[in-house]
mmCIF file of C-alpha atoms in Angstrom:
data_model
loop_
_atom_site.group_PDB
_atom_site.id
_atom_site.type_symbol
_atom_site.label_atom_id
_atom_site.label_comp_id
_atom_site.label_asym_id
_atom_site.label_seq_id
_atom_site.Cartn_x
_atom_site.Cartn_y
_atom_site.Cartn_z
ATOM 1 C CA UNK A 1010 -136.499 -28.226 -94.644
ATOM 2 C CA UNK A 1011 -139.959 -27.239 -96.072
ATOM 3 C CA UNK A 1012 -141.129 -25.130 -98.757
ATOM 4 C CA UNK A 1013 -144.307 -25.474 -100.703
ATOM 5 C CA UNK A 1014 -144.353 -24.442 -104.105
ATOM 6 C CA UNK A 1015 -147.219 -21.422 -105.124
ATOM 7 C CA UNK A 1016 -146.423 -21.123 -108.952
ATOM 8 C CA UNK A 1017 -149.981 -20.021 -110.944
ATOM 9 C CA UNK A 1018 -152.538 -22.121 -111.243
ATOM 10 C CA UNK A 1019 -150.694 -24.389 -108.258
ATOM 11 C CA UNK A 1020 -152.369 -22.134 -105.510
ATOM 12 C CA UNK A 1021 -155.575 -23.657 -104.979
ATOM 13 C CA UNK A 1022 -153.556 -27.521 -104.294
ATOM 14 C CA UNK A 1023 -150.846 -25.351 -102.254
ATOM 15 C CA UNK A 1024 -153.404 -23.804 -100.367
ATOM 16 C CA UNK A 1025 -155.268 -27.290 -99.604
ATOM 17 C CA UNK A 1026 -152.057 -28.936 -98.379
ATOM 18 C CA UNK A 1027 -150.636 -26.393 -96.330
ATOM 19 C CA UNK A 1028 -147.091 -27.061 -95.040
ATOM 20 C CA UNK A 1029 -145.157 -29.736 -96.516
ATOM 21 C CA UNK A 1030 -142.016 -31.375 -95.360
ATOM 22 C CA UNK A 1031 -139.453 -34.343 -96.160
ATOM 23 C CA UNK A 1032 -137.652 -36.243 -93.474
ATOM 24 C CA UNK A 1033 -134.843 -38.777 -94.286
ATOM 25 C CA UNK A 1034 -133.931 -41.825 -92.128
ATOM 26 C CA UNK A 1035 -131.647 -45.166 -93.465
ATOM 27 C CA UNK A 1036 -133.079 -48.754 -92.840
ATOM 28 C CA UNK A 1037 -130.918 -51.487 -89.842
ATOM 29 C CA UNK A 1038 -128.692 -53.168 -92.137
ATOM 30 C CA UNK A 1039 -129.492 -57.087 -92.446
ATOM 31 C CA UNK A 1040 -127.122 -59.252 -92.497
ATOM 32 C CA UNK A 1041 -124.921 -58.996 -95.581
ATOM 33 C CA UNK A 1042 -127.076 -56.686 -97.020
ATOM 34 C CA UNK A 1043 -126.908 -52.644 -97.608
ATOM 35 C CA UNK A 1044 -128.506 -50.459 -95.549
ATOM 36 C CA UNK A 1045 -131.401 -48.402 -97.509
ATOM 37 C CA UNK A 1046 -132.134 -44.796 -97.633
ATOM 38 C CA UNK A 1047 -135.672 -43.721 -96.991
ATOM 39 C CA UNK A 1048 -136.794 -40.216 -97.701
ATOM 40 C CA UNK A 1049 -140.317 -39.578 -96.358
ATOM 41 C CA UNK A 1050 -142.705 -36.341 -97.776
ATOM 42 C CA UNK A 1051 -145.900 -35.709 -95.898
ATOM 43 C CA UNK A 1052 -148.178 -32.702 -94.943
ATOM 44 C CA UNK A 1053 -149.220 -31.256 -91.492
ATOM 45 C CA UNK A 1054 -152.571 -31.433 -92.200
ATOM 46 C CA UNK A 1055 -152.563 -27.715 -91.559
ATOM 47 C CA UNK A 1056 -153.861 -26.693 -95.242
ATOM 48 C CA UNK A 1057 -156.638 -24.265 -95.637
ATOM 49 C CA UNK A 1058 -159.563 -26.629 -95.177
ATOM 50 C CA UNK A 1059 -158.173 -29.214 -92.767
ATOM 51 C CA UNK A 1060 -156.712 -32.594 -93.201
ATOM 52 C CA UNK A 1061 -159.024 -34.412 -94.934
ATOM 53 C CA UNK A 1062 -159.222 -32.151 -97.907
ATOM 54 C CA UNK A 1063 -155.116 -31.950 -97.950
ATOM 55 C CA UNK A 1064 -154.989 -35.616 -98.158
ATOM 56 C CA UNK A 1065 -157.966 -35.395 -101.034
ATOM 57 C CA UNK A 1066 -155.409 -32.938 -102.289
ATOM 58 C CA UNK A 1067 -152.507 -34.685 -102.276
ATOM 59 C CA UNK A 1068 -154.015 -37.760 -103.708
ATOM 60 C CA UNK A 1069 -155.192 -35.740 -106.922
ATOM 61 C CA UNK A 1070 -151.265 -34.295 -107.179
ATOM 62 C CA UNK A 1071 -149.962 -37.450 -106.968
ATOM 63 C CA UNK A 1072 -152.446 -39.013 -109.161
ATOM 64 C CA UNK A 1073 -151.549 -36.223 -111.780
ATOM 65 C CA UNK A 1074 -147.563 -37.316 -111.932
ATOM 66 C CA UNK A 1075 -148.163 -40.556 -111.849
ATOM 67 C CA UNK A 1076 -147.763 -42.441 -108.565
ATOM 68 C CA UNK A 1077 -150.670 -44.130 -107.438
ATOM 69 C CA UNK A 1078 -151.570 -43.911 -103.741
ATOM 70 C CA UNK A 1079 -152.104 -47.371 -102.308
ATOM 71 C CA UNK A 1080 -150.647 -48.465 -105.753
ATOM 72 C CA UNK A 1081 -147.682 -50.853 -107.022
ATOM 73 C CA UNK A 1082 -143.637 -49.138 -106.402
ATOM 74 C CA UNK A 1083 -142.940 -46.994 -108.950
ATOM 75 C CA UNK A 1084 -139.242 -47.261 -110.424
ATOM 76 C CA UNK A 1085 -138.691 -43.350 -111.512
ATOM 77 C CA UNK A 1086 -135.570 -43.866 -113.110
ATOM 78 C CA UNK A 1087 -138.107 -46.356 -115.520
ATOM 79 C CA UNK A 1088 -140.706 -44.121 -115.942
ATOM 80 C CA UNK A 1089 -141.172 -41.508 -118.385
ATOM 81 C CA UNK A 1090 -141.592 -37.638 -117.569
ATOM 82 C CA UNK A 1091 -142.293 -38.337 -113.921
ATOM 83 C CA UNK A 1092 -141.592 -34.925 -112.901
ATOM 84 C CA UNK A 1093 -139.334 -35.802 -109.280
ATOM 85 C CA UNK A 1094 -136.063 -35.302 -109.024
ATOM 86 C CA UNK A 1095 -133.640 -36.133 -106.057
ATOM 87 C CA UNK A 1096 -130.367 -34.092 -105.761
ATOM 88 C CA UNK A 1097 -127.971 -35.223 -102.847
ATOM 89 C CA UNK A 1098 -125.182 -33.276 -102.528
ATOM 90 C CA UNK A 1099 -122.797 -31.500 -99.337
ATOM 91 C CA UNK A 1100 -124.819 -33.445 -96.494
ATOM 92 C CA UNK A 1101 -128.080 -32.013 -98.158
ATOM 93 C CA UNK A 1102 -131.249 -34.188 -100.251
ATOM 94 C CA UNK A 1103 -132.904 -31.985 -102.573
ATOM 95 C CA UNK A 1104 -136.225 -32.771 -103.944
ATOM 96 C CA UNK A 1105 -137.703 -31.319 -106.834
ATOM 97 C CA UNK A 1106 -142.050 -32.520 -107.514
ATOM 98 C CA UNK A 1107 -145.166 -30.542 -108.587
ATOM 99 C CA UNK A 1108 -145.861 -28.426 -105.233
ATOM 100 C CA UNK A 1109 -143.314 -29.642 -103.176
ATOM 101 C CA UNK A 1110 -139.289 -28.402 -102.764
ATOM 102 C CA UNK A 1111 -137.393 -29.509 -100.271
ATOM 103 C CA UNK A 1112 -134.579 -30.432 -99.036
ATOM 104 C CA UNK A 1113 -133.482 -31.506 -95.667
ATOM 105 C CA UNK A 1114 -129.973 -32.468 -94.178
ATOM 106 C CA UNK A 1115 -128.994 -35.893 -94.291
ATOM 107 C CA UNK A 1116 -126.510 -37.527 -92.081
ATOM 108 C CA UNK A 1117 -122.874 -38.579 -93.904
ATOM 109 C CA UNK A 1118 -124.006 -42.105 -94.118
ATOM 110 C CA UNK A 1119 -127.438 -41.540 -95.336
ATOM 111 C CA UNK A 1120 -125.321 -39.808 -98.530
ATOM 112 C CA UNK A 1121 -122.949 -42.764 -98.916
ATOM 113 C CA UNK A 1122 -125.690 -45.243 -98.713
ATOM 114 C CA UNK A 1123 -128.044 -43.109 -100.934
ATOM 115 C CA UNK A 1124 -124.800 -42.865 -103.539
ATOM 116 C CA UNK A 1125 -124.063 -46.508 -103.192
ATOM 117 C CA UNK A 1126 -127.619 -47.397 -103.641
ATOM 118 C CA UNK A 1127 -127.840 -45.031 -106.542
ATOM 119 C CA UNK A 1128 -131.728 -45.126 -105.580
ATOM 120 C CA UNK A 1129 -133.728 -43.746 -102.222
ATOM 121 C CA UNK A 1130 -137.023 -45.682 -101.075
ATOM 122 C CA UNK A 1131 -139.289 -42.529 -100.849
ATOM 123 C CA UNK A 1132 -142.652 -42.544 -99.296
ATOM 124 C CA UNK A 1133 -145.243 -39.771 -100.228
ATOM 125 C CA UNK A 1134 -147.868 -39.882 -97.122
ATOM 126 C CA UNK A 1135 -151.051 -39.273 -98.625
ATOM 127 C CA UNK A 1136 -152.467 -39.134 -94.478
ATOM 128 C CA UNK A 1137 -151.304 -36.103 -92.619
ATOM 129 C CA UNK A 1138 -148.646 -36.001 -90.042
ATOM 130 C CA UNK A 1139 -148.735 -33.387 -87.747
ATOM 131 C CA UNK A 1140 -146.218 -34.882 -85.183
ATOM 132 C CA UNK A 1141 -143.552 -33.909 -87.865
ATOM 133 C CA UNK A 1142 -143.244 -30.166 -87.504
ATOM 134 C CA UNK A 1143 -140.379 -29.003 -89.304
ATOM 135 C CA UNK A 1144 -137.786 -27.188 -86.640
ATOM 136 C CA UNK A 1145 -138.746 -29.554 -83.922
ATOM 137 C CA UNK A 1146 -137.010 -33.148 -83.262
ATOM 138 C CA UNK A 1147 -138.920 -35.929 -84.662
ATOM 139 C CA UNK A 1148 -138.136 -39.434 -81.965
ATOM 140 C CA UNK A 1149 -137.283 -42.513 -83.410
ATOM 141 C CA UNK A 1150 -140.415 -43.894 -81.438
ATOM 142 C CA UNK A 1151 -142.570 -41.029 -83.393
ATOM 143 C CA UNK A 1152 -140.818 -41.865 -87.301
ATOM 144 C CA UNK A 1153 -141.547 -45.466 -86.363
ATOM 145 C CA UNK A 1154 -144.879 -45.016 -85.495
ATOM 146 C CA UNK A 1155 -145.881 -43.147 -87.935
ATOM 147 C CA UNK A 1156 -143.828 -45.105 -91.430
ATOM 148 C CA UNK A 1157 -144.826 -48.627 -89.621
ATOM 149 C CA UNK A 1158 -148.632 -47.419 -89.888
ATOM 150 C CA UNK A 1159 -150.124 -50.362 -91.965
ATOM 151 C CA UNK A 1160 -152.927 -48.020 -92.320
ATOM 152 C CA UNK A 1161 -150.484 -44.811 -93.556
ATOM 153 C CA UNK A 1162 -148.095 -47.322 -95.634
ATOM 154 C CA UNK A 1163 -151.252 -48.609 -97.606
ATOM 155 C CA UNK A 1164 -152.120 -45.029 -98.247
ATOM 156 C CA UNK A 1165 -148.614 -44.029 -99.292
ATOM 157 C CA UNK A 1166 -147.606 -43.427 -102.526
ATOM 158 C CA UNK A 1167 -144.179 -45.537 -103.188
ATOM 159 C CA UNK A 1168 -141.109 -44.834 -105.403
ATOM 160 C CA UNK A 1169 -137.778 -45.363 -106.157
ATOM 161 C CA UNK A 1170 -136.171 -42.596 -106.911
ATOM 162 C CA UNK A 1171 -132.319 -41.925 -108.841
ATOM 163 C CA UNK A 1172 -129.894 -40.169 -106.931
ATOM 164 C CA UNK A 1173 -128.305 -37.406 -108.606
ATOM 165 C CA UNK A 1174 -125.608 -35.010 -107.860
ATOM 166 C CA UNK A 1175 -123.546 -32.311 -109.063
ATOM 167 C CA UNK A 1176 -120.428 -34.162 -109.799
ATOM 168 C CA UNK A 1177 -122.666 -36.513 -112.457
#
């Protein structure tokens, strides 16, 4: 479910945001409409010199493939050489950005609405969460919380990402 990425010259941000993890979740249908897939990548806040300097941290990655924290949504499958890539395949989301791969299981119909979308709404939290601790069960109550955070949202960096898999 988490992995952090400590490639050369990547060490120093690695170190800064310490562990970082990606939960998925799908939106309540409205009426007539689909129901959309969310994929959600945040830190603990765990990183070598504490939270604030991860989320200085992950402001500068983000900055550096460009998605803007607190910025517009960014369509990836408009812009060019953003370096994030979403894989869903077998029950699984794979994601693929500068210090950060992941993947995390996703229910069936977080796969069928993710493939029907063709797109996933994904969130990078720029403010720690260190409720979300990979291995241990993350509430509906807690997810709500914390991705209904005005505070957290306007922080966030925001993108719609393609939805690839192996069969095409």
């Amino acid at each position: 479910m988490t992995s952090t990425k400590s490639a050369s010259g990547s060490v120093q941000y690695a170190s800064l945001l310490g562990t970082l993890s990606v939960i998925a979740w799908t939106s309540e249908p409205s009426t007539g409409e689909r129901t959309a897939p969310f994929l959600l990548a945040y830190s603990l806040g765990d990183g070598h010199d504490g939270p604030e300097a991860g989320e200085k941290a992950m402001r500068t990655v983000l900055g550096g493939i460009g998605l803007n924290p607190g910025g517009d949504l960014v369509d990836a499958s408009q812009a060019r050489g953003m370096p994030i890539t979403l894989l869903v395949e077998a029950g699984r989301a794979v994601l693929t950005m500068p210090y950060l791969n992941a993947q995390c299981a996703v229910p069936p119909e977080w796969e069928q609405d993710a493939r029907e979308n063709g797109q996933v709404y994904f969130l990078v939290a720029t403010r720690p969460w260190a409720e979300g601790t990979p291995g241990k069960p993350v509430t509906e109550e807690q997810l709500r919380a914390f991705v209904g955070d005005e505070e957290m949202l306007s922080a966030a960096a925001h993108c719609l990402l393609p939805v690839r898999s192996l069969r095409g």
